[in-house]
PDB file of C-alpha atoms and ligand atoms in Angstrom:
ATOM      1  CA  UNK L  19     106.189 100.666 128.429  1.00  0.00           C
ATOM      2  CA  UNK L  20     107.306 101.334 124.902  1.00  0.00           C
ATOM      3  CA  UNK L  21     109.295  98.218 123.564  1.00  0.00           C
ATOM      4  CA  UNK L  22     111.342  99.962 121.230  1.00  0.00           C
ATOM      5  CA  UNK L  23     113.297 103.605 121.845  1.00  0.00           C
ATOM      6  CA  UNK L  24     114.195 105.338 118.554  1.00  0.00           C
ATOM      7  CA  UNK L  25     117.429 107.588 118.856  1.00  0.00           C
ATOM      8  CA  UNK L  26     119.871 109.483 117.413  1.00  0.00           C
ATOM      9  CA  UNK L  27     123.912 109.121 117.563  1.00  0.00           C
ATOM     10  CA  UNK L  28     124.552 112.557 118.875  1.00  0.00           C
ATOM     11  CA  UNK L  29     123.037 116.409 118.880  1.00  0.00           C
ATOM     12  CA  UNK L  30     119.836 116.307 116.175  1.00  0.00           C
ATOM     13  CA  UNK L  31     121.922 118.364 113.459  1.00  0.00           C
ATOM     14  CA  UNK L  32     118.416 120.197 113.800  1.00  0.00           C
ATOM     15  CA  UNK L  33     118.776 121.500 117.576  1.00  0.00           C
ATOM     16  CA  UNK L  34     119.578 125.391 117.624  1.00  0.00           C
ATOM     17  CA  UNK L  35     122.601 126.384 119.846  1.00  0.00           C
ATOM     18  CA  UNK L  36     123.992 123.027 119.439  1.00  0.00           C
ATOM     19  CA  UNK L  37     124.850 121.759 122.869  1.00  0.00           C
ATOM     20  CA  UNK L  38     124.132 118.283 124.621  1.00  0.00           C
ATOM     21  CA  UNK L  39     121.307 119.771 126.799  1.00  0.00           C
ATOM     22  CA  UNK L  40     119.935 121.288 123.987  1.00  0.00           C
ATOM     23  CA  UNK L  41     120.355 118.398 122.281  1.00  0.00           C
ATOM     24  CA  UNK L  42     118.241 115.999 124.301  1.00  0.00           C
ATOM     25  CA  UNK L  43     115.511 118.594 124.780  1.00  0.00           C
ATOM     26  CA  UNK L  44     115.515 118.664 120.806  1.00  0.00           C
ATOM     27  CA  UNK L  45     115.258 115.002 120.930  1.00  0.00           C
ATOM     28  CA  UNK L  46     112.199 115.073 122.810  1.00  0.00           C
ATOM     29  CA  UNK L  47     110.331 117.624 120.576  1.00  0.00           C
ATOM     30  CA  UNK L  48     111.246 115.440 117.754  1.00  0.00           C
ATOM     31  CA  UNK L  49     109.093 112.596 119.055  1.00  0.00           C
ATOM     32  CA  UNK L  50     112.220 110.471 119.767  1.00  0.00           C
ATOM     33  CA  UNK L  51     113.046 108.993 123.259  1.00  0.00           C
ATOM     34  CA  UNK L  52     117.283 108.007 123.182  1.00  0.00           C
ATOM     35  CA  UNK L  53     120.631 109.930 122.042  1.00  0.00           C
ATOM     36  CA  UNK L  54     123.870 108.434 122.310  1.00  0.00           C
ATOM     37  CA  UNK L  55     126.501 110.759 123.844  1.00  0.00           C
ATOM     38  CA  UNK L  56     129.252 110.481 121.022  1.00  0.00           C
ATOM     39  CA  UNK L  57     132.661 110.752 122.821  1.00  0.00           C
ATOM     40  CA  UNK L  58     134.200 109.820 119.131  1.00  0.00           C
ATOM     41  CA  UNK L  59     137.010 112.313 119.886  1.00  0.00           C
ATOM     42  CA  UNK L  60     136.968 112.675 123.240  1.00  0.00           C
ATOM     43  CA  UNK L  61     135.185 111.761 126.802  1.00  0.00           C
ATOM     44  CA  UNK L  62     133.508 115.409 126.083  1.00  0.00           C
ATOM     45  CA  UNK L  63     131.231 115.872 129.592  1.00  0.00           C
ATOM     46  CA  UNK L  64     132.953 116.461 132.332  1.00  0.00           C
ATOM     47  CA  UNK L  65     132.142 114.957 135.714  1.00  0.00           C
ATOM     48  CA  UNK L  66     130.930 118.369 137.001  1.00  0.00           C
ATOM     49  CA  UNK L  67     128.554 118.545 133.746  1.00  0.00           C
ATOM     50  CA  UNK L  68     127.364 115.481 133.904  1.00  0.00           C
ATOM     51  CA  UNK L  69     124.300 115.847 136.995  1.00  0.00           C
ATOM     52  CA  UNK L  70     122.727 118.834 134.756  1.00  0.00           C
ATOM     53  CA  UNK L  71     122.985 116.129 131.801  1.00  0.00           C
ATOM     54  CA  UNK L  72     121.070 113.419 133.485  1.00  0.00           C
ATOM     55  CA  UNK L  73     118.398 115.632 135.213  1.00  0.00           C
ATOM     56  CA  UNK L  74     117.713 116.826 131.466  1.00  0.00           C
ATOM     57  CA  UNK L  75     117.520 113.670 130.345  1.00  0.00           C
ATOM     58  CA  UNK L  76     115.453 112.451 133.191  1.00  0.00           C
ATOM     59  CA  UNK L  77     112.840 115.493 132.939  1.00  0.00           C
ATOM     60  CA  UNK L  78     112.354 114.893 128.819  1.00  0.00           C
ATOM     61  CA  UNK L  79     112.433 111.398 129.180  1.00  0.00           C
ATOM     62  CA  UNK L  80     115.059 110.708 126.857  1.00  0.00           C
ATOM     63  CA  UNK L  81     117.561 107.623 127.776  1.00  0.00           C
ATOM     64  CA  UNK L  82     121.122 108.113 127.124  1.00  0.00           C
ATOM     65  CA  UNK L  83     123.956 106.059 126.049  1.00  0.00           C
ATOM     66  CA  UNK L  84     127.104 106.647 124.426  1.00  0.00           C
ATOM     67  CA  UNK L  85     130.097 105.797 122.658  1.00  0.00           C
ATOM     68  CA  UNK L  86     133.640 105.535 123.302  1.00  0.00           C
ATOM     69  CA  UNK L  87     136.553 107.262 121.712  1.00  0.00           C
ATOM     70  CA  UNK L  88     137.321 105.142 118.575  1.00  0.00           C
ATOM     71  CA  UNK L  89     140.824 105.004 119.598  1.00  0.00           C
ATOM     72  CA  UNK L  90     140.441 101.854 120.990  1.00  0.00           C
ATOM     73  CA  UNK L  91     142.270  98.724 120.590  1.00  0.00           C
ATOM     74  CA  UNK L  92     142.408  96.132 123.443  1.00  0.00           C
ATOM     75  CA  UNK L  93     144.284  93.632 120.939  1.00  0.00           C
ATOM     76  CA  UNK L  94     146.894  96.113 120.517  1.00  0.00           C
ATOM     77  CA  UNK L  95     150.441  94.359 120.653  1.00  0.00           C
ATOM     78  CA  UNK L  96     151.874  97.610 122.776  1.00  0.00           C
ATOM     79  CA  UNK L  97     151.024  97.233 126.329  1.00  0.00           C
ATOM     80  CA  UNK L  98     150.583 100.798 127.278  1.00  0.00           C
ATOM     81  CA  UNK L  99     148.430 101.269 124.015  1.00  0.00           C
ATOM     82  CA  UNK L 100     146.244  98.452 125.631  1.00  0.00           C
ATOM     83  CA  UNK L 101     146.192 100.202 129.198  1.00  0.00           C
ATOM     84  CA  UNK L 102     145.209 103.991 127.356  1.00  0.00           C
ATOM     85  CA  UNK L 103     142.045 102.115 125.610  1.00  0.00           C
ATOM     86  CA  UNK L 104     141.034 100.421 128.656  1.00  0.00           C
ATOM     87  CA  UNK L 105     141.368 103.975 130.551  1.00  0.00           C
ATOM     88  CA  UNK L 106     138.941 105.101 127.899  1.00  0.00           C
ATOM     89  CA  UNK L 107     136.257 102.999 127.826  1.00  0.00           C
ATOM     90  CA  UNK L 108     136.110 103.353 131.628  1.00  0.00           C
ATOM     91  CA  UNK L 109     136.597 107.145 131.451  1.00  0.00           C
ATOM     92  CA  UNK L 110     133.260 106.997 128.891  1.00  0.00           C
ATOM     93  CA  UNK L 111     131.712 104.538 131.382  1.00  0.00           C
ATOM     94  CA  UNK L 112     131.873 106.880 134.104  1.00  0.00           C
ATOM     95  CA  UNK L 113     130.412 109.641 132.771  1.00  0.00           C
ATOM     96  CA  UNK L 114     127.869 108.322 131.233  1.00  0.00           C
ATOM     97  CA  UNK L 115     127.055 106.293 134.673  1.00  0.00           C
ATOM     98  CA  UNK L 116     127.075 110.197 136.273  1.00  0.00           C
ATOM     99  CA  UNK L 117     124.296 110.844 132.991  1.00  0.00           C
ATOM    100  CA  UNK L 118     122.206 108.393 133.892  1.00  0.00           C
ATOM    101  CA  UNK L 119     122.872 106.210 130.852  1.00  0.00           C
ATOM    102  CA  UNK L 120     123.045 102.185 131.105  1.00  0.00           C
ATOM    103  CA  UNK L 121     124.806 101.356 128.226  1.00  0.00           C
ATOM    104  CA  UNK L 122     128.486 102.307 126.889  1.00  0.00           C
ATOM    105  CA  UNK L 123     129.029 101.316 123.188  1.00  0.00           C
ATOM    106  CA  UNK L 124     132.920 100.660 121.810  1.00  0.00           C
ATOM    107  CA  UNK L 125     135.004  99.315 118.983  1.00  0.00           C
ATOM    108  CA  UNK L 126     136.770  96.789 120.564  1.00  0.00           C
ATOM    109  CA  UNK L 127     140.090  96.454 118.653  1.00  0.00           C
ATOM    110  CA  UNK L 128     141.929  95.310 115.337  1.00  0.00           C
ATOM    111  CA  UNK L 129     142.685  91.624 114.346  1.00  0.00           C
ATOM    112  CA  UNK L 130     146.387  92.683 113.407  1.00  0.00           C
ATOM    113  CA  UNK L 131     146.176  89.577 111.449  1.00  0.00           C
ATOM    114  CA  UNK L 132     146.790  88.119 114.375  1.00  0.00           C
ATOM    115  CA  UNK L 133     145.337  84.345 114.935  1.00  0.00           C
ATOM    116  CA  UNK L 134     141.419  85.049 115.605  1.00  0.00           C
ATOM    117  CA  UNK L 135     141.495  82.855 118.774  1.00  0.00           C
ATOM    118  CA  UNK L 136     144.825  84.660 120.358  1.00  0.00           C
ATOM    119  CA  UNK L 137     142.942  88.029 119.667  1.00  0.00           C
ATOM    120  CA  UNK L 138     139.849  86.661 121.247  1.00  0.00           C
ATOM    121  CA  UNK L 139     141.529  86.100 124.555  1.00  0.00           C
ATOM    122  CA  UNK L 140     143.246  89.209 124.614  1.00  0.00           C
ATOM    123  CA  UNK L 141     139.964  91.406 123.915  1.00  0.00           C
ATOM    124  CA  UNK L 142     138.153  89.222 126.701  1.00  0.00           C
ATOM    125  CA  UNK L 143     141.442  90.219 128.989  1.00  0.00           C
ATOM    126  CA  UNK L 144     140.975  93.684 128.399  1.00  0.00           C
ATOM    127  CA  UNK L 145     136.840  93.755 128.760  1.00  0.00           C
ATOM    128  CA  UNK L 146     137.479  91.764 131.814  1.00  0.00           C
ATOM    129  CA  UNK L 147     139.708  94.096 133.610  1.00  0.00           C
ATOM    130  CA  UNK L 148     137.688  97.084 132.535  1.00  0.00           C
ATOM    131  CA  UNK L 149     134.561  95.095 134.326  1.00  0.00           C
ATOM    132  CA  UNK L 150     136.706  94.139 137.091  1.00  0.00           C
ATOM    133  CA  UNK L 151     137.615  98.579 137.747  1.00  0.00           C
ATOM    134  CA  UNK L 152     133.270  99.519 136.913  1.00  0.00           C
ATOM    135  CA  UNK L 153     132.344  96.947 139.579  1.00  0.00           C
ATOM    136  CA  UNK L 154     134.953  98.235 141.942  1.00  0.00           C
ATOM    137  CA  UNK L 155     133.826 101.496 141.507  1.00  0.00           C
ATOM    138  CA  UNK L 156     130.198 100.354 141.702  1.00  0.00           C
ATOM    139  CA  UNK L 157     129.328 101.563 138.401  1.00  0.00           C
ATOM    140  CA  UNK L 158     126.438  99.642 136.827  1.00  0.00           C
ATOM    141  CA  UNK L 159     126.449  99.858 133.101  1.00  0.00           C
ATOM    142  CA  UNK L 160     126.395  97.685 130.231  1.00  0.00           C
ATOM    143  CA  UNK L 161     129.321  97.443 128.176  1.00  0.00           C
ATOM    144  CA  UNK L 162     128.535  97.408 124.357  1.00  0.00           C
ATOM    145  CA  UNK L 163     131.169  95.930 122.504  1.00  0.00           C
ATOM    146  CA  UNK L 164     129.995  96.720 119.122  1.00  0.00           C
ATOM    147  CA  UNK L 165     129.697  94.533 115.539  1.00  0.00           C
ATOM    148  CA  UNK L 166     132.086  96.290 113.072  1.00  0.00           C
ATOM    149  CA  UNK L 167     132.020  97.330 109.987  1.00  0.00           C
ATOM    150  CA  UNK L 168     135.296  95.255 108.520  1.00  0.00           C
ATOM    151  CA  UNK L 169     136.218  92.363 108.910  1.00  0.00           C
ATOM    152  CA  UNK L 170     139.354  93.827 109.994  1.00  0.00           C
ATOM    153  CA  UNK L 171     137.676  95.104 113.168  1.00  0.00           C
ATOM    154  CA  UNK L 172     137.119  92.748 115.965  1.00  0.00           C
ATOM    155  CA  UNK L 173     134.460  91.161 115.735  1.00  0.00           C
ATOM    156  CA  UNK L 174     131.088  90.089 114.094  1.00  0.00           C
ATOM    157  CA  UNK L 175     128.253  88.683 115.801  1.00  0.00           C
ATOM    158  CA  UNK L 176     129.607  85.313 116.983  1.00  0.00           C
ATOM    159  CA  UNK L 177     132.799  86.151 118.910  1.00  0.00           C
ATOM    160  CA  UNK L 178     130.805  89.335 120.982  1.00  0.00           C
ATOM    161  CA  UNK L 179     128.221  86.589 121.956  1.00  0.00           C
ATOM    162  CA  UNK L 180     130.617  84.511 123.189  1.00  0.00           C
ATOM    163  CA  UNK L 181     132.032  87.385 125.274  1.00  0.00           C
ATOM    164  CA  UNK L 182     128.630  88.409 126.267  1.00  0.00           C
ATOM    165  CA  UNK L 183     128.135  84.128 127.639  1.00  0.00           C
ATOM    166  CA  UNK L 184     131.213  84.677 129.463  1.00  0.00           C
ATOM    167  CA  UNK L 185     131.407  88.300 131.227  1.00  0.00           C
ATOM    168  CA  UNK L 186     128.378  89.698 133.593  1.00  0.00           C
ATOM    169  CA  UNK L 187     127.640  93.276 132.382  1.00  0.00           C
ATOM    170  CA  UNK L 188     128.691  92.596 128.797  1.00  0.00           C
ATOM    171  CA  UNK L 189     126.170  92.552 125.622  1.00  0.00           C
ATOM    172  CA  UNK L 190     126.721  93.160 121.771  1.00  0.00           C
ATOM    173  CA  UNK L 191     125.864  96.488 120.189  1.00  0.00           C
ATOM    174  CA  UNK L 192     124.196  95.184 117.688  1.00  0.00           C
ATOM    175  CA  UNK L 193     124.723  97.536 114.480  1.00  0.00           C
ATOM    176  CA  UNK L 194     123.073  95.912 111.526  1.00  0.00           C
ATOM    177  CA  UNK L 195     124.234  98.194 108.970  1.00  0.00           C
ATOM    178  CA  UNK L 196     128.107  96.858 110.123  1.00  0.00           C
ATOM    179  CA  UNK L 197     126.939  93.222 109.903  1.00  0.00           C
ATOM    180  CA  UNK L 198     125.655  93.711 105.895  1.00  0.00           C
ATOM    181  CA  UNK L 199     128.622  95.737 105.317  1.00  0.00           C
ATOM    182  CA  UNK L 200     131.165  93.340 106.357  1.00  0.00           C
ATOM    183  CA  UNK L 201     129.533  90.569 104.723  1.00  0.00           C
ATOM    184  CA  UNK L 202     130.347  92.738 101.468  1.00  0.00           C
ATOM    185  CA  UNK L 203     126.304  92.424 101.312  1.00  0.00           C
ATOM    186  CA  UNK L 204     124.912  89.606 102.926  1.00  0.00           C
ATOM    187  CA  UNK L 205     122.842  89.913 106.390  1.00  0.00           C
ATOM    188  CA  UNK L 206     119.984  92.023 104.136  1.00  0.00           C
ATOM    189  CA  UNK L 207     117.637  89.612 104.044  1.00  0.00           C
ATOM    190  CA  UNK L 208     114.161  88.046 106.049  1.00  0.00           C
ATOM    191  CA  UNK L 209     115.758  85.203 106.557  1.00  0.00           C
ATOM    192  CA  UNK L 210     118.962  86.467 107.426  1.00  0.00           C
ATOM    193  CA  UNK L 211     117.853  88.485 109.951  1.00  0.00           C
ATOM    194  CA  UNK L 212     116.282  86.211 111.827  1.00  0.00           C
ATOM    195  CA  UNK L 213     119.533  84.110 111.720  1.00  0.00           C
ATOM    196  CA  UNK L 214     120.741  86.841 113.380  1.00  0.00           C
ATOM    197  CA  UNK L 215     118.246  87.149 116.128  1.00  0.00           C
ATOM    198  CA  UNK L 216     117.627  83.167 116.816  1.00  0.00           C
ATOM    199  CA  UNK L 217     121.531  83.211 117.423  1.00  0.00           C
ATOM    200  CA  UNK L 218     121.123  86.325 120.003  1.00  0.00           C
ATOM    201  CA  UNK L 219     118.375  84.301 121.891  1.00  0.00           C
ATOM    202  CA  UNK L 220     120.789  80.957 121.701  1.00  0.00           C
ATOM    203  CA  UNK L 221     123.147  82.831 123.267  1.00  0.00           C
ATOM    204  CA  UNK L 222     121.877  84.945 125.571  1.00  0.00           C
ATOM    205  CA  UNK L 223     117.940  84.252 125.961  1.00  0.00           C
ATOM    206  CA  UNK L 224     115.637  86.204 126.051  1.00  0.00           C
ATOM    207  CA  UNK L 225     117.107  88.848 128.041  1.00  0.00           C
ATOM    208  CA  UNK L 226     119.594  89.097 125.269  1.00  0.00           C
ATOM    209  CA  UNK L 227     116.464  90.228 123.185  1.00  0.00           C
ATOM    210  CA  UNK L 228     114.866  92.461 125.579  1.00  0.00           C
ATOM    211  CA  UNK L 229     117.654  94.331 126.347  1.00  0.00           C
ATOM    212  CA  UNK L 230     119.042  95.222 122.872  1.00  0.00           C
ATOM    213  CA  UNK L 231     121.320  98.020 121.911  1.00  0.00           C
ATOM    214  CA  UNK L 232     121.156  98.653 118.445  1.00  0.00           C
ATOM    215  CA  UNK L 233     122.489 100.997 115.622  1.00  0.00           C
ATOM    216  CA  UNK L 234     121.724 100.783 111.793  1.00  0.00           C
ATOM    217  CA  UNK L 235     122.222 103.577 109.049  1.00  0.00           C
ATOM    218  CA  UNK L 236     122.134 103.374 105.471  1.00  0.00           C
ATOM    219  CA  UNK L 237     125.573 101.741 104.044  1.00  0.00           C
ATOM    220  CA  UNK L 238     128.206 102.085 101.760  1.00  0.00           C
ATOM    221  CA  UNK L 239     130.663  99.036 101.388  1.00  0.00           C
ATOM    222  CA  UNK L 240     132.993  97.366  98.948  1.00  0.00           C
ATOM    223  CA  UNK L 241     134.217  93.628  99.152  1.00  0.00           C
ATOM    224  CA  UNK L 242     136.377  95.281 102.244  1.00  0.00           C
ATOM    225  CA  UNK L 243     133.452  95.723 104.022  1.00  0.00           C
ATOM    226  CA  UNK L 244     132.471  99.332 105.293  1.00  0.00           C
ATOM    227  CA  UNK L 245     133.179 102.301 103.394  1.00  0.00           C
ATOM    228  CA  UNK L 246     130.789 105.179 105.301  1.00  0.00           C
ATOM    229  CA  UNK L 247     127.671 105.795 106.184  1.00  0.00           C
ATOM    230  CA  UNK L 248     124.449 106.731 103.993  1.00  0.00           C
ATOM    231  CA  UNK L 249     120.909 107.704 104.271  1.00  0.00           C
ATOM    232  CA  UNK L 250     118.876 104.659 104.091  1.00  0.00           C
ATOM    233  CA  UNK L 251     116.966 105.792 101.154  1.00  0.00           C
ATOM    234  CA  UNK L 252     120.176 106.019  99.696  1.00  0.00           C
ATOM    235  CA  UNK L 253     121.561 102.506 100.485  1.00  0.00           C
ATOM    236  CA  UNK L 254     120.215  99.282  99.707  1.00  0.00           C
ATOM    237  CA  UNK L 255     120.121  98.415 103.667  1.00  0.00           C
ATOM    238  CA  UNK L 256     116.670  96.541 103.509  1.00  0.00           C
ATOM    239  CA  UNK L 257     115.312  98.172 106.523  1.00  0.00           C
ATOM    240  CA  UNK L 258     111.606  97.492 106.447  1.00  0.00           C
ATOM    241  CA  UNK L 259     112.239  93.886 106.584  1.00  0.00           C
ATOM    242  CA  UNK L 260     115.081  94.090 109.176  1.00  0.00           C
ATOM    243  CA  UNK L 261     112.066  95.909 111.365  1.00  0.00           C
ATOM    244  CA  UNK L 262     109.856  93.753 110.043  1.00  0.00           C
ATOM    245  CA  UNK L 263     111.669  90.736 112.002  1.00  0.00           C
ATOM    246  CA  UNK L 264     112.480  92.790 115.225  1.00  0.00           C
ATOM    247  CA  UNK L 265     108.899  93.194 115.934  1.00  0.00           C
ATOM    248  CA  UNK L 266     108.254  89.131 114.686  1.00  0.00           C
ATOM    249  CA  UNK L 267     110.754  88.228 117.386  1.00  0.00           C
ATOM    250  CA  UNK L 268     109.115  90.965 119.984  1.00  0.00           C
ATOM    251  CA  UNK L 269     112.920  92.824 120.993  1.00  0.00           C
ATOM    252  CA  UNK L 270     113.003  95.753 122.941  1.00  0.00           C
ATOM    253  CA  UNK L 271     115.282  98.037 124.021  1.00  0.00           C
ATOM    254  CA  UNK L 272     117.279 100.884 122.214  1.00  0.00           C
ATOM    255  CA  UNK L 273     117.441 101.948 118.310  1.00  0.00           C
ATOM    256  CA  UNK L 274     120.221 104.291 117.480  1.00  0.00           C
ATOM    257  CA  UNK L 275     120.405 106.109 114.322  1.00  0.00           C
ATOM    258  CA  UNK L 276     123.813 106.607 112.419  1.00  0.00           C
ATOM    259  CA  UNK L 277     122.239 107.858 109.502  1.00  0.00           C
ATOM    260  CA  UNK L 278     123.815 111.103 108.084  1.00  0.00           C
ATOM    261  CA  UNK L 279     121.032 112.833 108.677  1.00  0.00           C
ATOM    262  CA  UNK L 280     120.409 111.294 112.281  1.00  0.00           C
ATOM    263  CA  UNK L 281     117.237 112.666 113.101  1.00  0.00           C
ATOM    264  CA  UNK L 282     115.341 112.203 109.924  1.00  0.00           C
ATOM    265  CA  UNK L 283     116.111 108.494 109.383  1.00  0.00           C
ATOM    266  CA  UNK L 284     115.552 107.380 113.363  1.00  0.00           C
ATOM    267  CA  UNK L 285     112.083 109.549 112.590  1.00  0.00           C
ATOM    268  CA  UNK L 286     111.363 107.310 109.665  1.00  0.00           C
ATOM    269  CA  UNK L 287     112.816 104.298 111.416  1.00  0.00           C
ATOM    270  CA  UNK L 288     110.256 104.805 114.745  1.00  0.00           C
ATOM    271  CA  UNK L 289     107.524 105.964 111.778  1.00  0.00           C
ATOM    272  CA  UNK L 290     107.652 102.639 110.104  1.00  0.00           C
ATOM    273  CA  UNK L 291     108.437 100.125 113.224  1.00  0.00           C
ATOM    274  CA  UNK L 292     104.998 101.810 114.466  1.00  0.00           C
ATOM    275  CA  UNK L 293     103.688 101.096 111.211  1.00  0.00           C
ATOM    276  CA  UNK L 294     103.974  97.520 111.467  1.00  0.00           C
TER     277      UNK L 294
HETATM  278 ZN1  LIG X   8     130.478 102.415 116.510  1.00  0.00          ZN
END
């Protein structure tokens, strides 16, 4: 089995009459095996769509995953605001459970500038209960809360391993472009990197390395952290030695692309890994 999936996040700009089928068939002449179903905007499949979706994605052999609506926030002060995000990341869940996809990706929330600890239990509230409806409904999928961008966001690497150590069904989204760009630069190096990675197999063992979900891009930040997304050739995101350590410490799992040209920098992402 192939350790590694390469992927992009969304429809290959590339694929003609732009649709999600079309879209994972595209995937698969491209050479690459994953696509995350972007439900930025919107839960965009509907439940009736969804079979024709996963018997694509079954027949080319492309695993699917997605992410949630970014208007999330499960440290929001206003209850109902709380209850809408929740609804969202199950709605996303769902449908990508009806796709065939393992593995549902979100922004978790906003500090508020709210004490880190208070926010902490109220974002582990709000992943619990949305745990608590999946396994009522039976719905097995992995929920991805994801490392931002700023530091802003909720959270970095430490707080979504501790969630992951303390709710079944719940591992980081790893996005490794976020991690430099919230450390206004840092997380770019060897060493780094495999800071990064011992701390994921503290945490979680070695599961938590075999079963990675992963996104990295080229990066644009200020001291803020995040500003948008680049090409990696464009960005000083030191990628060969970030791949470099993933195949030292043997992970596996999936690699999504957030590149601006998606399919061209998960191409030279899978290109290079092989390389190694
Ligand atoms: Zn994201």
């Amino acid at each position: 089995m192939k350790k590694l999936l390469f992927g992009t996040a969304g429809i290959p700009i590339s694929t003609i009459d732009y649709s999600t089928l079309h879209g994972i068939k595209r995937v698969r002449t491209l050479g690459l095996d994953a696509m995350e179903l972007e439900f930025v905007r919107s839960v965009n499949i509907s439940k009736e769509k969804a079979p024709e979706v996963k018997k694509t994605a079954k027949k080319e052999d492309v695993v699917l995953s997605c992410h949630a609506p970014y208007f999330i926030n499960l440290n929001a002060v206003e209850k109902h605001k709380v209850k809408a995000s929740i609804n969202r990341i199950v709605q996303s869940a769902m449908i990508t459970s009806l796709c065939g996809g393992k593995n549902v990706v979100f922004h978790a929330g906003f500090f508020l500038k709210m004490n880190p600890e208070k926010v902490y239990k109220n974002i582990l509230n709000g992943i619990e209960e949305v745990r608590r409806i999946l396994d009522e409904e039976g719905i097995d999928i992995k929920l991805r809360p994801e490392t931002t961008g700023k530091k802003t966001q909720f959270s970095g690497l430490k707080d979504l391993l501790r969630i992951s150590a303390e709710v079944e069904g719940v591992m980081p989204c790893v996005d490794f472009a976020h991690m430099h760009a919230r450390t206004a630069g840092k997380n770019n190096t060897t060493e780094e990197f495999r800071e990064m990675l011992s701390q994921i197999e503290n945490s979680l063992g070695k599961e938590g390395l075999r079963n990675m979900h992963i996104h990295l891009a080229g990066i644009n930040y200020t001291d803020k952290g995040e500003r948008n997304h680049l090409i990696l050739e464009d960005s000083d995101m030191n990628y060969e030695d970030l791949l470099k350590v993933w195949n030292e410490f043997r992970i596996a799992g999936t690699v999504i692309c957030e590149s601006p040209n998606i399919e061209e920098d998960a191409i030279l992402l899978q290109k290079y890994y092989r390389s190694i």
